[in-house]
């Protein structure tokens, strides 16, 4: 099984492909300095294979490399940030309390 995550800027979402077929996506909305992840999903056929983690990790890493702060507004992305503490620092301080993340 080969996986690839791409940033579809026209649709404002990161997409994950498995053997060339789209398996899910993470939608975002950008501001000048933050990227808010508003919805993410893995299609039912592909659930339970760790693709959500792969998608979110790649999307967050790419966003950080581009200089964006992360706003994990969607439950899947917020859960990932909560369970992978190295990403909390990418969430702006002003947003952490409202999202229930460590200060």
Short mmCIF file of C-alpha atoms in Angstrom, two decimals, residues 9-54:
data_model
loop_
_atom_site.label_atom_id
_atom_site.label_comp_id
_atom_site.label_asym_id
_atom_site.label_seq_id
_atom_site.Cartn_x
_atom_site.Cartn_y
_atom_site.Cartn_z
CA UNK A 9 -4.65 24.64 -2.48
CA UNK A 10 -7.58 25.16 -4.87
CA UNK A 11 -9.88 23.34 -2.42
CA UNK A 12 -7.96 24.43 0.70
CA UNK A 13 -7.40 20.93 1.94
CA UNK A 14 -4.73 18.32 2.37
CA UNK A 15 -5.67 15.05 0.70
CA UNK A 16 -4.38 11.56 1.39
CA UNK A 17 -4.21 9.02 -1.39
CA UNK A 18 -3.83 5.26 -1.07
CA UNK A 19 -2.58 3.53 -4.19
CA UNK A 20 -3.73 6.55 -6.20
CA UNK A 21 -7.27 6.73 -4.77
CA UNK A 22 -8.33 9.53 -2.44
CA UNK A 23 -8.88 8.17 1.06
CA UNK A 24 -9.60 11.35 3.03
CA UNK A 25 -8.82 15.00 3.54
CA UNK A 26 -8.23 17.78 6.07
CA UNK A 27 -9.85 21.12 5.18
CA UNK A 28 -8.30 24.37 6.33
CA UNK A 29 -8.80 28.12 6.26
CA UNK A 30 -5.80 30.43 6.30
CA UNK A 31 -5.35 33.80 7.92
CA UNK A 32 -2.21 35.87 7.61
CA UNK A 33 -0.40 33.88 10.29
CA UNK A 34 -2.55 30.86 11.22
CA UNK A 35 -4.00 27.87 9.46
CA UNK A 36 -7.26 26.72 10.99
CA UNK A 37 -8.13 23.08 10.42
CA UNK A 38 -11.91 23.02 10.28
CA UNK A 39 -12.78 19.48 9.17
CA UNK A 40 -10.97 16.22 8.56
CA UNK A 41 -12.16 12.79 7.64
CA UNK A 42 -11.02 9.43 6.39
CA UNK A 43 -13.49 7.66 4.13
CA UNK A 44 -15.08 4.57 5.74
CA UNK A 45 -13.36 2.13 3.39
CA UNK A 46 -9.97 3.34 4.67
CA UNK A 47 -10.67 3.69 8.40
CA UNK A 48 -8.60 1.79 10.94
CA UNK A 49 -5.37 1.87 8.93
CA UNK A 50 -3.66 4.81 10.64
CA UNK A 51 -4.31 7.10 7.69
CA UNK A 52 -5.82 9.83 9.87
CA UNK A 53 -2.56 10.14 11.80
CA UNK A 54 -0.55 10.16 8.58
#
